Amino acid sequence: MAKSQKTIGDQELALLQYLSEHGEASVGEVAAVFAESRGLARSTVLTMMERLRAKSYLRRRHVNGVYRYAPVARPDDLMRSAVGSFVEKTLQGSVSPFVAWMSERTEVSEGELAELEALVATLQSKRKES
């Protein structure tokens, strides 16, 4: 994903995640499931999808008289971008508040702990190479 891409809000991120999980869909299909479960109108879904398309997060194609939308980026790229935006905007570029929050969690799975340990090892390795 390009670094110059515009940021997105929580609802837009949830919509992108929905499309990533369910594949290409029309506004009507998204409104029937995603929007209804969130109390959103079809027109709101259309607006969100067109905004995401304008921001280059979604692409659309015309199929049998209906526009079908799909994410441009892979789900992991999307999540990485969202986390990066959160760290930069909300945490002013520092991951320390996030690490502090993680350390206070009472439920960290073995898998999550292993991922964190692997990330720390990677960061330490990169630091030594510099």
PDB file of C-alpha atoms in Angstrom:
ATOM      1  CA  MET A   1       0.000   0.000   0.000  1.00  0.00           C
ATOM      2  CA  ALA A   2       1.300   3.444  -0.825  1.00  0.00           C
ATOM      3  CA  LYS A   3       2.408   5.555   2.109  1.00  0.00           C
ATOM      4  CA  SER A   4       0.557   8.563   0.699  1.00  0.00           C
ATOM      5  CA  GLN A   5      -2.778   6.767   1.009  1.00  0.00           C
ATOM      6  CA  LYS A   6      -5.386   8.615   3.057  1.00  0.00           C
ATOM      7  CA  THR A   7      -6.270   7.356   6.516  1.00  0.00           C
ATOM      8  CA  ILE A   8      -9.514   5.600   7.318  1.00  0.00           C
ATOM      9  CA  GLY A   9     -11.861   5.497  10.287  1.00  0.00           C
ATOM     10  CA  ASP A  10     -12.970   2.574  12.428  1.00  0.00           C
ATOM     11  CA  GLN A  11     -16.157   1.890  10.431  1.00  0.00           C
ATOM     12  CA  GLU A  12     -14.223   2.005   7.164  1.00  0.00           C
ATOM     13  CA  LEU A  13     -11.610  -0.382   8.549  1.00  0.00           C
ATOM     14  CA  ALA A  14     -14.352  -2.766   9.694  1.00  0.00           C
ATOM     15  CA  LEU A  15     -15.918  -2.598   6.228  1.00  0.00           C
ATOM     16  CA  LEU A  16     -12.571  -3.360   4.580  1.00  0.00           C
ATOM     17  CA  GLN A  17     -12.059  -6.300   6.923  1.00  0.00           C
ATOM     18  CA  TYR A  18     -15.546  -7.560   6.096  1.00  0.00           C
ATOM     19  CA  LEU A  19     -14.796  -7.401   2.364  1.00  0.00           C
ATOM     20  CA  SER A  20     -11.417  -9.065   2.899  1.00  0.00           C
ATOM     21  CA  GLU A  21     -13.137 -11.970   4.651  1.00  0.00           C
ATOM     22  CA  HIS A  22     -16.125 -12.262   2.299  1.00  0.00           C
ATOM     23  CA  GLY A  23     -14.604 -11.330  -1.047  1.00  0.00           C
ATOM     24  CA  GLU A  24     -15.926  -9.111  -3.777  1.00  0.00           C
ATOM     25  CA  ALA A  25     -19.440  -7.822  -3.072  1.00  0.00           C
ATOM     26  CA  SER A  26     -22.043  -5.333  -4.214  1.00  0.00           C
ATOM     27  CA  VAL A  27     -23.325  -2.503  -2.034  1.00  0.00           C
ATOM     28  CA  GLY A  28     -26.585  -4.410  -1.605  1.00  0.00           C
ATOM     29  CA  GLU A  29     -24.810  -7.542  -0.401  1.00  0.00           C
ATOM     30  CA  VAL A  30     -22.743  -5.559   2.084  1.00  0.00           C
ATOM     31  CA  ALA A  31     -25.806  -3.637   3.271  1.00  0.00           C
ATOM     32  CA  ALA A  32     -27.759  -6.847   3.834  1.00  0.00           C
ATOM     33  CA  VAL A  33     -25.243  -8.305   6.289  1.00  0.00           C
ATOM     34  CA  PHE A  34     -22.540  -5.868   7.422  1.00  0.00           C
ATOM     35  CA  ALA A  35     -24.684  -2.731   7.538  1.00  0.00           C
ATOM     36  CA  GLU A  36     -27.722  -4.352   9.095  1.00  0.00           C
ATOM     37  CA  SER A  37     -25.661  -5.818  11.939  1.00  0.00           C
ATOM     38  CA  ARG A  38     -24.308  -2.306  12.660  1.00  0.00           C
ATOM     39  CA  GLY A  39     -27.529  -0.377  12.185  1.00  0.00           C
ATOM     40  CA  LEU A  40     -26.279   1.391   9.048  1.00  0.00           C
ATOM     41  CA  ALA A  41     -28.399   2.395   6.080  1.00  0.00           C
ATOM     42  CA  ARG A  42     -27.646   1.179   2.557  1.00  0.00           C
ATOM     43  CA  SER A  43     -26.870   4.763   1.554  1.00  0.00           C
ATOM     44  CA  THR A  44     -24.252   4.953   4.311  1.00  0.00           C
ATOM     45  CA  VAL A  45     -22.612   1.779   3.014  1.00  0.00           C
ATOM     46  CA  LEU A  46     -22.567   3.185  -0.526  1.00  0.00           C
ATOM     47  CA  THR A  47     -20.971   6.419   0.739  1.00  0.00           C
ATOM     48  CA  MET A  48     -18.352   4.509   2.730  1.00  0.00           C
ATOM     49  CA  MET A  49     -17.519   2.214  -0.174  1.00  0.00           C
ATOM     50  CA  GLU A  50     -17.169   5.110  -2.605  1.00  0.00           C
ATOM     51  CA  ARG A  51     -14.969   7.010  -0.127  1.00  0.00           C
ATOM     52  CA  LEU A  52     -12.770   3.941   0.266  1.00  0.00           C
ATOM     53  CA  ARG A  53     -12.582   3.652  -3.505  1.00  0.00           C
ATOM     54  CA  ALA A  54     -11.622   7.350  -3.781  1.00  0.00           C
ATOM     55  CA  LYS A  55      -8.895   6.737  -1.173  1.00  0.00           C
ATOM     56  CA  SER A  56      -7.652   3.761  -3.259  1.00  0.00           C
ATOM     57  CA  TYR A  57      -8.549   1.110  -0.682  1.00  0.00           C
ATOM     58  CA  LEU A  58     -11.269  -0.471  -2.840  1.00  0.00           C
ATOM     59  CA  ARG A  59     -11.576  -1.200  -6.529  1.00  0.00           C
ATOM     60  CA  ARG A  60     -14.849  -1.747  -8.310  1.00  0.00           C
ATOM     61  CA  ARG A  61     -15.864  -3.428 -11.507  1.00  0.00           C
ATOM     62  CA  HIS A  62     -19.128  -3.512 -13.401  1.00  0.00           C
ATOM     63  CA  VAL A  63     -20.623  -7.006 -13.543  1.00  0.00           C
ATOM     64  CA  ASN A  64     -24.083  -7.668 -15.014  1.00  0.00           C
ATOM     65  CA  GLY A  65     -25.286  -4.128 -14.319  1.00  0.00           C
ATOM     66  CA  VAL A  66     -23.987  -4.014 -10.725  1.00  0.00           C
ATOM     67  CA  TYR A  67     -20.803  -2.594  -9.279  1.00  0.00           C
ATOM     68  CA  ARG A  68     -18.798  -5.131  -7.285  1.00  0.00           C
ATOM     69  CA  TYR A  69     -16.202  -3.881  -4.822  1.00  0.00           C
ATOM     70  CA  ALA A  70     -13.077  -5.595  -3.523  1.00  0.00           C
ATOM     71  CA  PRO A  71     -10.126  -4.506  -1.373  1.00  0.00           C
ATOM     72  CA  VAL A  72      -7.000  -3.440  -3.221  1.00  0.00           C
ATOM     73  CA  ALA A  73      -4.621  -4.571  -0.454  1.00  0.00           C
ATOM     74  CA  ARG A  74      -4.256  -7.885   1.339  1.00  0.00           C
ATOM     75  CA  PRO A  75      -5.788  -8.036   4.844  1.00  0.00           C
ATOM     76  CA  ASP A  76      -2.388  -8.142   6.587  1.00  0.00           C
ATOM     77  CA  ASP A  77      -1.204  -5.056   4.661  1.00  0.00           C
ATOM     78  CA  LEU A  78      -4.409  -3.281   5.609  1.00  0.00           C
ATOM     79  CA  MET A  79      -3.972  -4.123   9.294  1.00  0.00           C
ATOM     80  CA  ARG A  80      -0.322  -3.040   9.233  1.00  0.00           C
ATOM     81  CA  SER A  81      -1.347   0.286   7.718  1.00  0.00           C
ATOM     82  CA  ALA A  82      -4.120   0.793  10.292  1.00  0.00           C
ATOM     83  CA  VAL A  83      -1.772   0.012  13.197  1.00  0.00           C
ATOM     84  CA  GLY A  84       0.871   2.330  11.756  1.00  0.00           C
ATOM     85  CA  SER A  85      -1.674   5.118  11.477  1.00  0.00           C
ATOM     86  CA  PHE A  86      -2.825   4.512  15.066  1.00  0.00           C
ATOM     87  CA  VAL A  87       0.739   4.621  16.391  1.00  0.00           C
ATOM     88  CA  GLU A  88       1.574   7.782  14.453  1.00  0.00           C
ATOM     89  CA  LYS A  89      -1.650   9.705  15.144  1.00  0.00           C
ATOM     90  CA  THR A  90      -2.831   8.497  18.523  1.00  0.00           C
ATOM     91  CA  LEU A  91       0.429   7.491  20.190  1.00  0.00           C
ATOM     92  CA  GLN A  92       2.525  10.244  18.558  1.00  0.00           C
ATOM     93  CA  GLY A  93       4.848   7.640  17.035  1.00  0.00           C
ATOM     94  CA  SER A  94       5.698   5.845  20.278  1.00  0.00           C
ATOM     95  CA  VAL A  95       4.868   2.182  20.821  1.00  0.00           C
ATOM     96  CA  SER A  96       5.596   2.438  24.573  1.00  0.00           C
ATOM     97  CA  PRO A  97       1.935   3.068  25.558  1.00  0.00           C
ATOM     98  CA  PHE A  98       0.924  -0.002  23.565  1.00  0.00           C
ATOM     99  CA  VAL A  99       3.640  -2.137  25.158  1.00  0.00           C
ATOM    100  CA  ALA A 100       2.557  -0.892  28.610  1.00  0.00           C
ATOM    101  CA  TRP A 101      -1.051  -1.807  27.806  1.00  0.00           C
ATOM    102  CA  MET A 102       0.017  -5.269  26.602  1.00  0.00           C
ATOM    103  CA  SER A 103       1.987  -5.854  29.801  1.00  0.00           C
ATOM    104  CA  GLU A 104      -1.126  -5.150  31.893  1.00  0.00           C
ATOM    105  CA  ARG A 105      -3.326  -7.614  30.019  1.00  0.00           C
ATOM    106  CA  THR A 106      -4.143 -10.650  32.085  1.00  0.00           C
ATOM    107  CA  GLU A 107      -4.948 -12.872  29.123  1.00  0.00           C
ATOM    108  CA  VAL A 108      -2.095 -13.196  26.645  1.00  0.00           C
ATOM    109  CA  SER A 109      -2.127 -16.478  24.795  1.00  0.00           C
ATOM    110  CA  GLU A 110       0.980 -18.594  24.295  1.00  0.00           C
ATOM    111  CA  GLY A 111       0.777 -17.790  20.587  1.00  0.00           C
ATOM    112  CA  GLU A 112       0.639 -14.032  21.202  1.00  0.00           C
ATOM    113  CA  LEU A 113       3.542 -14.261  23.629  1.00  0.00           C
ATOM    114  CA  ALA A 114       5.572 -16.240  21.088  1.00  0.00           C
ATOM    115  CA  GLU A 115       4.817 -13.622  18.417  1.00  0.00           C
ATOM    116  CA  LEU A 116       5.936 -10.823  20.736  1.00  0.00           C
ATOM    117  CA  GLU A 117       9.134 -12.650  21.624  1.00  0.00           C
ATOM    118  CA  ALA A 118       9.881 -13.240  17.938  1.00  0.00           C
ATOM    119  CA  LEU A 119       9.293  -9.551  17.179  1.00  0.00           C
ATOM    120  CA  VAL A 120      11.638  -8.480  19.968  1.00  0.00           C
ATOM    121  CA  ALA A 121      14.293 -10.908  18.706  1.00  0.00           C
ATOM    122  CA  THR A 122      13.922  -9.497  15.179  1.00  0.00           C
ATOM    123  CA  LEU A 123      14.221  -5.923  16.440  1.00  0.00           C
ATOM    124  CA  GLN A 124      17.323  -6.793  18.468  1.00  0.00           C
ATOM    125  CA  SER A 125      18.872  -8.498  15.451  1.00  0.00           C
ATOM    126  CA  LYS A 126      18.207  -5.454  13.239  1.00  0.00           C
ATOM    127  CA  ARG A 127      19.716  -3.156  15.866  1.00  0.00           C
ATOM    128  CA  LYS A 128      22.919  -5.252  15.957  1.00  0.00           C
ATOM    129  CA  GLU A 129      23.194  -5.092  12.147  1.00  0.00           C
ATOM    130  CA  SER A 130      23.039  -1.281  12.141  1.00  0.00           C
TER     131      SER A 130
END
